mmCIF file of C-alpha atoms and ligand atoms in Angstrom:
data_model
loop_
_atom_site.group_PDB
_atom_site.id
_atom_site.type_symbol
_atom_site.label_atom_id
_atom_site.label_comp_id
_atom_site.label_asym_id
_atom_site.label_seq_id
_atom_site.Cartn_x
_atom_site.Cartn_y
_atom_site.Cartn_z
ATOM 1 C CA UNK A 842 -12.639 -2.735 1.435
ATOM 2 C CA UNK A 843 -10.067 -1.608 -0.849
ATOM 3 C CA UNK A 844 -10.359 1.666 -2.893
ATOM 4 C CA UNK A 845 -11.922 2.482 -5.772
ATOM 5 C CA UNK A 846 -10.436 5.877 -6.057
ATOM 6 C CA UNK A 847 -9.064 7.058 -8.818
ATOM 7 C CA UNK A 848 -6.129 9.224 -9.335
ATOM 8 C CA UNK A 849 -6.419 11.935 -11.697
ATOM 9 C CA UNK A 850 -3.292 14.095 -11.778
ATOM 10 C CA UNK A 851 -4.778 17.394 -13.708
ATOM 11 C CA UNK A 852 -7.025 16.809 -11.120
ATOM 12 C CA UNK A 853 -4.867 16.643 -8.096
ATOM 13 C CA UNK A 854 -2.641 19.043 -9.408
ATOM 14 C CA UNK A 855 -5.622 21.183 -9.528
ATOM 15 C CA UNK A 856 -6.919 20.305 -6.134
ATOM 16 C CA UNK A 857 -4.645 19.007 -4.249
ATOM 17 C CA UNK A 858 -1.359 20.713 -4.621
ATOM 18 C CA UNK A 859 -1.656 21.857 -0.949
ATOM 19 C CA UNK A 860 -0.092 18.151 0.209
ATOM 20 C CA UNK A 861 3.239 17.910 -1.756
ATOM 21 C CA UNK A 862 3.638 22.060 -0.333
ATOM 22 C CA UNK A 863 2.919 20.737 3.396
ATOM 23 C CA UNK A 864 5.056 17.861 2.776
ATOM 24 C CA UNK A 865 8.745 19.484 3.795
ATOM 25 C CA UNK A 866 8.701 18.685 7.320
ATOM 26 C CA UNK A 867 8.514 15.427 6.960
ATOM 27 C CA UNK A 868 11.502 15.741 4.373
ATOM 28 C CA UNK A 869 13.366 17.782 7.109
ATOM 29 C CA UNK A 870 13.156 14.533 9.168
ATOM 30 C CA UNK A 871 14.592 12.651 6.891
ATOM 31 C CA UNK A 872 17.152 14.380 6.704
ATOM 32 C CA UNK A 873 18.451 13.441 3.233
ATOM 33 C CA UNK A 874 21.997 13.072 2.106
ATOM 34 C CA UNK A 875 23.366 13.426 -0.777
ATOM 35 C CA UNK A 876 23.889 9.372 -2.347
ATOM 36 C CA UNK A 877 21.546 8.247 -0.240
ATOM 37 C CA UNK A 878 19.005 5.500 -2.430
ATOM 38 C CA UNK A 879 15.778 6.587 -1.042
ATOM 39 C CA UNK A 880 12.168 4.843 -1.661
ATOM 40 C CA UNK A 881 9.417 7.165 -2.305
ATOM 41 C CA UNK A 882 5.979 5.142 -0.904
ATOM 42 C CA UNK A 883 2.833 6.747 -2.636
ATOM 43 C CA UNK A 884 4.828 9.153 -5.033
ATOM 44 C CA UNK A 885 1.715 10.739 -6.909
ATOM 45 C CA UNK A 886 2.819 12.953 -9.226
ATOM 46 C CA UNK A 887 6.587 12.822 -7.724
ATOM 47 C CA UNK A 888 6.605 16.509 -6.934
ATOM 48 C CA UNK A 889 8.265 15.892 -3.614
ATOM 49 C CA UNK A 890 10.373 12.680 -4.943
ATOM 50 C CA UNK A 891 11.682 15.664 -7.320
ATOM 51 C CA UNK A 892 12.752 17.373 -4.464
ATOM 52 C CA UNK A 893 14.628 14.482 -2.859
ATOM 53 C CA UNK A 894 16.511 14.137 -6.326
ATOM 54 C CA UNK A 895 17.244 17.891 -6.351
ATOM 55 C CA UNK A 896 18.665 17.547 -3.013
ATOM 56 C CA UNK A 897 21.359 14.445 -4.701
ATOM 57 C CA UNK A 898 19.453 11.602 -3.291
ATOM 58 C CA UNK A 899 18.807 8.903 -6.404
ATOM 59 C CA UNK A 900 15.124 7.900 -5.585
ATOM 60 C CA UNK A 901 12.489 5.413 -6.675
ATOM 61 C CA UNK A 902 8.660 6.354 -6.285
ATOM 62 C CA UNK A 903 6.482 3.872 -5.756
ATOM 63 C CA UNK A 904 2.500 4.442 -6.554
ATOM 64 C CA UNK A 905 -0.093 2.853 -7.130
ATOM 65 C CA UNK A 906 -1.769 4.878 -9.645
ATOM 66 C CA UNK A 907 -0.627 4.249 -13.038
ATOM 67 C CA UNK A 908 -1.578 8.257 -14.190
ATOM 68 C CA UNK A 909 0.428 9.210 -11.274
ATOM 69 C CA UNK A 910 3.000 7.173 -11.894
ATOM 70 C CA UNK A 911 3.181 8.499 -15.304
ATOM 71 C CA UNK A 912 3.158 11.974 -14.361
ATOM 72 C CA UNK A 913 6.116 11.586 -12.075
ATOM 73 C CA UNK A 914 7.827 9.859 -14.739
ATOM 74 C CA UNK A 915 7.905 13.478 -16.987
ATOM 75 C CA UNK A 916 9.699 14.528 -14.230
ATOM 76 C CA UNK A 917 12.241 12.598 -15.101
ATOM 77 C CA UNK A 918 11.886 10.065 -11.699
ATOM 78 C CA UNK A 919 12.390 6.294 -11.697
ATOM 79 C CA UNK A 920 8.550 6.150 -10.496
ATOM 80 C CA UNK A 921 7.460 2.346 -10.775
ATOM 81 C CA UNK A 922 3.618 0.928 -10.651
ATOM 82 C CA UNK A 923 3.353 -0.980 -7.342
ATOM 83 C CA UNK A 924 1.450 -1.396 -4.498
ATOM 84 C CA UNK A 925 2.621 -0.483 -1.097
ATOM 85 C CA UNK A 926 0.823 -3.499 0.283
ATOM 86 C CA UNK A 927 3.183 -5.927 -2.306
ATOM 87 C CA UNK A 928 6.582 -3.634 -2.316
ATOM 88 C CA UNK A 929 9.149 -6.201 -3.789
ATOM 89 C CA UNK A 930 12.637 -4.703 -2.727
ATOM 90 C CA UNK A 931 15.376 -6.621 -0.952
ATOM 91 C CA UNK A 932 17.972 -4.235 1.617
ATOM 92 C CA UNK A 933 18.313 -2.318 -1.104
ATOM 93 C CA UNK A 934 17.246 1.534 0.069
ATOM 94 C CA UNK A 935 18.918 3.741 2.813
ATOM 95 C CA UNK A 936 15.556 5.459 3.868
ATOM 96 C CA UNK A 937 11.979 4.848 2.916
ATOM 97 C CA UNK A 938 9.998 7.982 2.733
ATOM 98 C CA UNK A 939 6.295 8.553 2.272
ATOM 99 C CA UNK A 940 4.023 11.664 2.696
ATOM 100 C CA UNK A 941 0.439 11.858 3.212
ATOM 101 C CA UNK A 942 -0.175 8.040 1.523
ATOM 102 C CA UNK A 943 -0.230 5.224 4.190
ATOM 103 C CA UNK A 944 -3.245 6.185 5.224
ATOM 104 C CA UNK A 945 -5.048 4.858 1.949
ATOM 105 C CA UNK A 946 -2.419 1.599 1.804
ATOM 106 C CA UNK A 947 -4.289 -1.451 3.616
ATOM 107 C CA UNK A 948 -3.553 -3.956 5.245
ATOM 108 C CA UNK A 949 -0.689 -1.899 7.407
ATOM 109 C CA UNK A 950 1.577 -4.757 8.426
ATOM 110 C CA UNK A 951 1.721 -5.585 4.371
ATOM 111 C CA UNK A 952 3.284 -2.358 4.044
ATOM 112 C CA UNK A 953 5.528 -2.289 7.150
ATOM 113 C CA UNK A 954 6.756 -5.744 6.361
ATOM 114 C CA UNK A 955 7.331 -4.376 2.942
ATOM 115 C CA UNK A 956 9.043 -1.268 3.971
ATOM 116 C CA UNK A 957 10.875 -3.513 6.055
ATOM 117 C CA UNK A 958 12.522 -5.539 3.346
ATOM 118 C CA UNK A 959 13.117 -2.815 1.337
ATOM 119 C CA UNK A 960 15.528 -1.022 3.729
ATOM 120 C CA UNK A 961 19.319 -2.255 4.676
ATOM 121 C CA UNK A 962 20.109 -2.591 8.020
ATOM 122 C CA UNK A 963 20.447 0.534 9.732
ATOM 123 C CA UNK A 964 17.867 2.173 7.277
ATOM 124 C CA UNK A 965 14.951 4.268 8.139
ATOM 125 C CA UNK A 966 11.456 4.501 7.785
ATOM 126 C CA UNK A 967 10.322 8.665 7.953
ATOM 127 C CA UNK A 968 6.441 9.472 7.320
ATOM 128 C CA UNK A 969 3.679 11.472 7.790
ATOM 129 C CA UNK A 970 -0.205 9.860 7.453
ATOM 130 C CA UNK A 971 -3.547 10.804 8.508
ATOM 131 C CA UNK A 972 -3.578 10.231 11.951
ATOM 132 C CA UNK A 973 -6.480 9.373 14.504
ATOM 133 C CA UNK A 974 -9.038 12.073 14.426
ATOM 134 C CA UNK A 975 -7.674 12.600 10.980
ATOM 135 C CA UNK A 976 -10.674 14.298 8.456
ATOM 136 C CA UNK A 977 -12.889 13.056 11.237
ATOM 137 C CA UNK A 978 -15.933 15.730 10.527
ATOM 138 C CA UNK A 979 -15.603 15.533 6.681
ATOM 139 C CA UNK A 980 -15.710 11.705 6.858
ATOM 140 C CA UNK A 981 -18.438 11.430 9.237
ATOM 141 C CA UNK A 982 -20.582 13.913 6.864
ATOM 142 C CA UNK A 983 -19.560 11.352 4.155
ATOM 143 C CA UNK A 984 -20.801 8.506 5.901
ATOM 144 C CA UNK A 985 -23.788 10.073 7.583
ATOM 145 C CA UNK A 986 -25.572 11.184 4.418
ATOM 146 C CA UNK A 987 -24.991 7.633 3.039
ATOM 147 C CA UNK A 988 -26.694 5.972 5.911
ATOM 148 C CA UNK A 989 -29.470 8.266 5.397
ATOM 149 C CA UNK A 990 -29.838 6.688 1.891
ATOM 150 C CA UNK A 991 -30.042 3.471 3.874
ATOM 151 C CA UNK A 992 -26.405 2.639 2.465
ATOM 152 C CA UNK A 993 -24.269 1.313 5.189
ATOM 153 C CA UNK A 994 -21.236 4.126 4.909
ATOM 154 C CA UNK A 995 -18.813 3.458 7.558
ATOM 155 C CA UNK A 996 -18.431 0.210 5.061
ATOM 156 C CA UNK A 997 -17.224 2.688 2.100
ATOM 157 C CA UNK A 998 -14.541 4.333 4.162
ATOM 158 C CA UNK A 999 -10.846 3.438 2.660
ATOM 159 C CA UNK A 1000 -8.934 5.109 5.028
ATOM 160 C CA UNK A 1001 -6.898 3.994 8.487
ATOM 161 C CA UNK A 1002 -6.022 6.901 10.621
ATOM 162 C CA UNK A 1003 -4.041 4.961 13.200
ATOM 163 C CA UNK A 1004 -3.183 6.269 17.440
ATOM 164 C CA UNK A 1005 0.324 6.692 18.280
ATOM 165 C CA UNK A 1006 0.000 3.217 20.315
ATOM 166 C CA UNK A 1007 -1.336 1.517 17.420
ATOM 167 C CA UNK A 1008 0.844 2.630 14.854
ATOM 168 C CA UNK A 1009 4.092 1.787 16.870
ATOM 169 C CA UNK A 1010 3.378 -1.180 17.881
ATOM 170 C CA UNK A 1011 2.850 -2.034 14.864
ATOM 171 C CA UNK A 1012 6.486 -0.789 13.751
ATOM 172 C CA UNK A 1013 7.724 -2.595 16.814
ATOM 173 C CA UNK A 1014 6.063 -5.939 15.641
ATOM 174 C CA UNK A 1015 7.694 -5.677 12.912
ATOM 175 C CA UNK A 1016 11.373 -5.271 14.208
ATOM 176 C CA UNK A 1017 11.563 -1.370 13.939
ATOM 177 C CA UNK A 1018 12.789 0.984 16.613
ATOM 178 C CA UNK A 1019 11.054 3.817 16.632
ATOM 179 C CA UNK A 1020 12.794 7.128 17.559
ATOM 180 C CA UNK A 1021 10.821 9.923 16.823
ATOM 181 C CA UNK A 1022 6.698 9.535 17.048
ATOM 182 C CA UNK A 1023 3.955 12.886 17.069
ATOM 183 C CA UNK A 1024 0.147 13.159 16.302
ATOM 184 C CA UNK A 1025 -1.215 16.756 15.973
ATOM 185 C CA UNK A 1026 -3.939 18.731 14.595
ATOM 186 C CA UNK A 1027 -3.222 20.443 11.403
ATOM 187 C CA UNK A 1028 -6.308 22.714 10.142
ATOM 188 C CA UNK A 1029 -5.507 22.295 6.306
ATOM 189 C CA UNK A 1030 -6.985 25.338 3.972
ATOM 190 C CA UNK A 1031 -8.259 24.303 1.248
ATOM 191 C CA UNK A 1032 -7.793 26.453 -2.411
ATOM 192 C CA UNK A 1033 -11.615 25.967 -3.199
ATOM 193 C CA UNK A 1034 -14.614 24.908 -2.477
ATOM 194 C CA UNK A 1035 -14.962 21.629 -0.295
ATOM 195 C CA UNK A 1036 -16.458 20.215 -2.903
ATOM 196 C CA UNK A 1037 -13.231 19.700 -4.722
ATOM 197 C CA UNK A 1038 -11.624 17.870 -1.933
ATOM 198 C CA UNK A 1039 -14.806 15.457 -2.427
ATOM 199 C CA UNK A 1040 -14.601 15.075 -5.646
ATOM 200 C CA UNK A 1041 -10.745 14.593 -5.314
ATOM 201 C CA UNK A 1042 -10.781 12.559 -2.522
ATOM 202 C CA UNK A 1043 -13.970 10.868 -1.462
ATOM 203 C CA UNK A 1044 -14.368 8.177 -4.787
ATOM 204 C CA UNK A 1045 -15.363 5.470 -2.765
ATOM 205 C CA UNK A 1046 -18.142 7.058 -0.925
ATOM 206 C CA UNK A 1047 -19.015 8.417 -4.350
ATOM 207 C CA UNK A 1048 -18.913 4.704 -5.844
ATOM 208 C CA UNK A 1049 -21.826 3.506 -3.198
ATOM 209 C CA UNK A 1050 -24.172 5.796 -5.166
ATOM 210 C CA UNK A 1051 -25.518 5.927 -9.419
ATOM 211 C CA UNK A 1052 -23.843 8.586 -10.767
ATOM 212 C CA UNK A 1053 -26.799 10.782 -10.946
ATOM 213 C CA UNK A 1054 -27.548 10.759 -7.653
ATOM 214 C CA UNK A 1055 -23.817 11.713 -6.821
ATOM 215 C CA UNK A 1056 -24.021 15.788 -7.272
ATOM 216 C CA UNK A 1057 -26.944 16.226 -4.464
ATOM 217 C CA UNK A 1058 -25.101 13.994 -1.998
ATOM 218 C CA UNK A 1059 -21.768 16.074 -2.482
ATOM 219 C CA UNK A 1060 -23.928 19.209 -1.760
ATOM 220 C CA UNK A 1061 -26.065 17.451 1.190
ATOM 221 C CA UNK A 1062 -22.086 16.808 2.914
ATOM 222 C CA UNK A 1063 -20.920 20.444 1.600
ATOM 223 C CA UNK A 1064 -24.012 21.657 3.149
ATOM 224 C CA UNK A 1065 -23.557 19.603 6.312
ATOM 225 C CA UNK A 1066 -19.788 20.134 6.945
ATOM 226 C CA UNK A 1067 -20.395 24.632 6.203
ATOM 227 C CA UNK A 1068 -21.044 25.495 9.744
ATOM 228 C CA UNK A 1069 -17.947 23.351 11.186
ATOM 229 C CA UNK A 1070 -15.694 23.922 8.160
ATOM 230 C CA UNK A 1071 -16.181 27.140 6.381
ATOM 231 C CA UNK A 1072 -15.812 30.482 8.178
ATOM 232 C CA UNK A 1073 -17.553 33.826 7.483
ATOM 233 C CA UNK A 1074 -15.527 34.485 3.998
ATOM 234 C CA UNK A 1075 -16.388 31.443 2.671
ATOM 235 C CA UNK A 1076 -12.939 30.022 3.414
ATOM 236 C CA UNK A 1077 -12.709 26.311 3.831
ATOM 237 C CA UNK A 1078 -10.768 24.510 5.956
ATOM 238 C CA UNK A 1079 -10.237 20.894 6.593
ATOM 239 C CA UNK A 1080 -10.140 19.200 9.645
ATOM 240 C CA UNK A 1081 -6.936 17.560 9.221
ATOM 241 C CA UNK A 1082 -4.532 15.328 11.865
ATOM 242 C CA UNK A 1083 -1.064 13.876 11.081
ATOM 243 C CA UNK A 1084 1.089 11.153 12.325
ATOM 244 C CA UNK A 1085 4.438 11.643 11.409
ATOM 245 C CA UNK A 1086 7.181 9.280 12.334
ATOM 246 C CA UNK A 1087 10.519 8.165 12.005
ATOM 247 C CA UNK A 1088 11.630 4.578 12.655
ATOM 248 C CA UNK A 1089 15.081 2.923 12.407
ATOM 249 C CA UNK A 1090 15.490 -0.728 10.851
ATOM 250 C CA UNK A 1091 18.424 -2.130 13.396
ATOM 251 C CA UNK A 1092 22.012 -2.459 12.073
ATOM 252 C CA UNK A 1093 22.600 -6.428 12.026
HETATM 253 C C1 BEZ B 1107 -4.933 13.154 4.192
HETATM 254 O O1 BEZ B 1107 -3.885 13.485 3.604
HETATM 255 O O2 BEZ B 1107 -5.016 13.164 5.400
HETATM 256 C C2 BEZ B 1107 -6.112 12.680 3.402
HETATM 257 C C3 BEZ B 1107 -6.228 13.015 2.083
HETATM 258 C C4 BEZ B 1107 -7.303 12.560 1.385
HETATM 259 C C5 BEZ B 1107 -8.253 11.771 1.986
HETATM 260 C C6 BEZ B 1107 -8.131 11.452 3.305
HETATM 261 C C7 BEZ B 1107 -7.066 11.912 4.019
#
């Protein structure tokens, strides 16, 4: 299916600040220099597009979200409404970048053929997704109290958390080499209450159900996901896995 979520960036701002402020090690594997013309996939509010630009890169984001995209745009970023499963750029970028986003961009190879033909020759392609295992007990909690309102969840989930095998050969299919290629846990604290992550994050779930009903199935998953998630202080923390990757598009 694709998403119904929508993008709200008070909202993410709010909630989700926590991924643009885990987002530098993927920048330090890019590497960015100065002139480089570097594509942004997934932007959001361009917080760490802003930080390419600081660094002298000249960047386009790319987002789907037309709030987001406006909200990257007061920071004074060439942020463009587009799809990363329709990207229309021709050898035109040095580096395409993208942080915490794939995951919700479907079908892959769409994007990979469009990240392709978006790069020159000798360009690269340096990300971090969800990865397999990758918000595993929140989703399951999602997906579980659904069924139990004899709604078929796993059909509601947007996301695709892909293996190391999987997602290389899928850059490989696609012409890339890639160089550099990790998955690993990363227990993400969350600022709040779980319940903000699902209200930030978990639309589509949310979109299987009349609003009404919505509030006591976000509490029947908070409730479900306490004992795995939350720890004696009432700290939450969410079960988090990244892929992060850097691929190479061949010099001709
Ligand atoms: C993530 O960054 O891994 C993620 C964020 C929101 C929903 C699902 C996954």
């Amino acid at each position: 299916m694709s998403s119904t979520q929508i993008w709200d960036p008070e909202r993410y701002a709010r909630n989700a600040r926590f991924v643009s402020d885990l987002g530098m090690p993927v920048v330090h594997l890019l590497a960015p220099r100065p002139g480089e013309r570097i594509l942004d996939l997934g932007c959001g509010d361009g917080v760490l597009a802003a930080k390419l630009a600081e660094m002298g890169c000249e960047v386009v984001g790319v987002d789907a979200s037309e709030m987001q995209v406006a909200a990257a745009r007061k920071l004074g970023l060439d942020a463009r409404v587009m799809a990363g499963e329709a990207l229309q750029f021709r050898d035109e970028f040095d580096a395409v970048f993208s942080n915490a986003a794939l995951h919700w961009m479907l079908p892959p190879e769409e994007v990979i053929a469009g990240v392709w033909h978006a790069l020159r020759h000798g360009g690269r392609f340096v990300a971090e997704m969800g990865g397999h295992g990758n918000v595993e007990m929140i989703q399951a909690a999602l997906v579980d109290a659904l069924d139990r309102r004899g709604i078929n969840g796993e059909s509601f989930v947007p996301w695709f958390f892909p293996t190391i095998e999987d997602y290389s050969a899928r850059l490989r299919k696609a012409g890339f080499v890639v160089s550099y290629i990790s998955l690993f846990p990363r227990p993400t604290p969350l600022p709040g209450d779980v319940t903000s992550w699902l209200e930030s994050f978990a639309e589509d779930f949310l979109s299987a159900l009349p609003a009404a009903e919505r509030p006591a199935y976000i509490e029947e998953v908070r409730e479900a996901l306490r004992p795995k998630l939350c720890d004696a202080r009432g700290n939450w923390t969410a079960d988090y896995v990244r892929l992060r990757f850097a691929a190479q598009k061949p010099r001709a």
